[in-house]
């Protein structure tokens, strides 16, 4: 890779890197561009950990604690903060709660709220964000009732990046919980001609892609 020039070189395959890669491939489907993406970590999991049949919450946390390490310098602010160097970054283990920032915070941002809303809409569609995941859960309904009765009228079902479509008519929807791996897969299907990956990932993920 060091011998080549790239139109864009993305560092990291986590939420940021995966999202940018997908978006560029979406935009440049018909153009010949060289996009490189480099990743410090190994290929740890092929999907979000919760999509693996053998995983339960206990195993997931034990595994996450084994493969991640404490974030240096974070002890005083948040002692639980951990970093993970792996293909897909922390999205392999995130809870998939896909909440928008509070409007009052965004008012001070240089990007207008309406413009931010359009980016949120694109991201939420790409990540299959839904508020129906917790619907009909007795626990959630009781909690929401109590919140509404006590004046928290904004309380709502939590939006989750989860593809709840069943696999049907040849369309496979087994990657329920979204991770950056989903972004990379979509990017590969959109425009494999413009995508270059680091050799190790390239060989294990897509044998026919250039590296
Ligand atoms: C257990 C857990 C639960 C979470 N739940 C939620 C949630 O429900 N909702 C929510 O919004 N957020 C959640 N988060 C946070 C969310 O996962 C992160 O905010 C998000 O993944 C950050 O994206 P990122 O691309 O900035 O970083 P990361 O996802 O960490 O990706 C960074 C990538 O860069 C790579 N990298 C680092 N250094 C280099 C280098 N020098 N060269 C090449 N590659 C490098 C890393 O290996 C990694 O792949 C959770 C996080 C964890 C750990």
Coordinates of N, CA, C and O and ligand atoms in Angstrom, one line a residue, residues 11-17 38-41 61 64 84-86 88-91 93-97, ligand 1:
X11 N -8.2 5.9 8.1 CA -7.5 5.3 9.2 C -8.5 4.7 10.2 O -9.2 5.5 10.8
X12 N -8.5 3.4 10.4 CA -9.4 2.8 11.4 C -10.7 2.3 10.7 O -11.3 3.0 9.8
X13 N -11.2 1.2 11.2 CA -12.4 0.6 10.6 C -13.6 0.6 11.6 O -14.5 -0.3 11.5
X14 N -13.5 1.5 12.6 CA -14.6 1.5 13.6 C -15.8 2.3 13.0 O -16.0 2.3 11.8
X15 N -16.6 2.8 13.9 CA -17.8 3.5 13.4 C -17.5 4.6 12.4 O -18.2 4.8 11.4
X16 N -16.5 5.4 12.8 CA -16.1 6.5 11.9 C -15.6 6.1 10.6 O -16.1 6.4 9.5
X17 N -14.6 5.2 10.6 CA -13.9 4.7 9.4 C -14.9 4.0 8.5 O -15.0 4.2 7.3
X38 N -6.9 1.5 6.4 CA -5.9 0.8 7.2 C -6.4 0.5 8.6 O -7.2 1.3 9.1
X39 N -6.1 -0.6 9.1 CA -6.6 -1.0 10.4 C -5.4 -1.5 11.3 O -4.7 -2.4 10.8
X40 N -5.3 -1.1 12.5 CA -4.2 -1.5 13.4 C -4.5 -2.9 13.9 O -3.5 -3.7 14.1
X41 N -5.8 -3.2 14.1 CA -6.1 -4.5 14.8 C -6.2 -5.7 13.8 O -6.1 -5.5 12.6
X61 N -19.3 -10.2 27.7 CA -18.5 -9.3 28.5 C -17.1 -9.9 28.9 O -16.1 -9.2 28.9
X64 N -15.1 -9.5 25.7 CA -14.8 -8.1 25.5 C -13.6 -7.7 26.4 O -12.6 -7.0 26.0
X84 N -10.2 -0.9 22.0 CA -10.2 -2.2 21.3 C -9.6 -1.9 19.9 O -10.1 -1.1 19.2
X85 N -8.5 -2.6 19.7 CA -7.9 -2.5 18.3 C -8.3 -3.8 17.6 O -7.8 -4.9 17.9
X86 N -9.2 -3.6 16.7 CA -9.7 -4.8 15.9 C -10.5 -4.3 14.7 O -11.0 -3.1 14.7
X88 N -13.4 -3.4 12.7 CA -14.7 -3.1 13.2 C -14.7 -2.2 14.4 O -15.8 -1.7 14.8
X89 N -13.6 -2.1 15.1 CA -13.4 -1.3 16.3 C -14.4 -1.6 17.4 O -14.8 -2.8 17.5
X90 N -14.8 -0.6 18.1 CA -15.7 -0.9 19.3 C -17.1 -1.2 18.8 O -17.9 -1.7 19.6
X91 N -17.4 -1.1 17.5 CA -18.8 -1.4 17.1 C -19.1 -2.9 17.1 O -20.2 -3.3 17.0
X93 N -18.9 -4.5 19.7 CA -19.4 -4.8 21.1 C -20.4 -3.7 21.5 O -20.9 -3.8 22.6
X94 N -20.6 -2.7 20.7 CA -21.5 -1.6 21.2 C -22.9 -2.1 21.5 O -23.3 -3.1 21.0
X95 N -23.6 -1.3 22.3 CA -25.0 -1.7 22.7 C -26.0 -1.5 21.6 O -27.1 -1.9 21.7
X96 N -25.5 -0.7 20.6 CA -26.4 -0.4 19.4 C -27.5 0.6 19.7 O -28.5 0.7 19.0
X97 N -27.4 1.3 20.9 CA -28.4 2.4 21.2 C -28.0 3.6 20.3 O -26.9 4.2 20.5
Ligands
LIG1 C1 -19.2 -1.9 25.3 C2 -19.5 -0.7 24.5 C3 -20.8 -0.3 24.3 C4 -21.1 0.8 23.6 N1 -22.4 1.2 23.4 C5 -22.8 2.3 22.7 C6 -24.1 2.6 22.4 O1 -25.0 1.9 22.7 N2 -24.4 3.7 21.6 C7 -23.4 4.5 21.2 O2 -23.7 5.5 20.5 N3 -22.1 4.2 21.4 C8 -21.8 3.1 22.1 N4 -20.4 2.8 22.4 C9 -19.4 3.7 21.8 C10 -19.2 3.5 20.3 O3 -18.9 2.1 20.1 C11 -18.0 4.4 19.9 O4 -18.4 5.7 20.2 C12 -17.7 4.2 18.4 O5 -17.4 2.9 18.1 C13 -16.5 5.2 18.1 O6 -16.1 5.0 16.8 P1 -14.7 5.4 16.3 O7 -14.6 5.1 14.8 O8 -14.4 6.8 16.7 O9 -13.8 4.4 17.2 P2 -13.6 2.9 17.2 O10 -15.0 2.2 16.9 O11 -12.9 2.5 18.4 O12 -12.7 2.6 16.0 C14 -11.3 3.0 15.9 C15 -10.6 2.1 15.0 O13 -9.3 2.6 14.7 C16 -8.3 1.6 14.8 N5 -7.1 2.2 15.0 C17 -6.6 2.8 16.2 N6 -5.4 3.3 16.0 C18 -5.0 3.0 14.7 C19 -3.9 3.3 14.0 N7 -2.8 3.9 14.5 N8 -3.8 2.8 12.7 C20 -4.9 2.2 12.2 N9 -6.0 1.9 12.8 C21 -6.1 2.3 14.1 C22 -8.9 0.7 15.9 O14 -8.3 -0.6 15.9 C23 -10.4 0.7 15.6 O15 -10.7 -0.3 14.6 C24 -20.1 1.7 23.1 C25 -18.7 1.3 23.3 C26 -18.5 0.1 23.9 C27 -17.0 -0.3 24.1

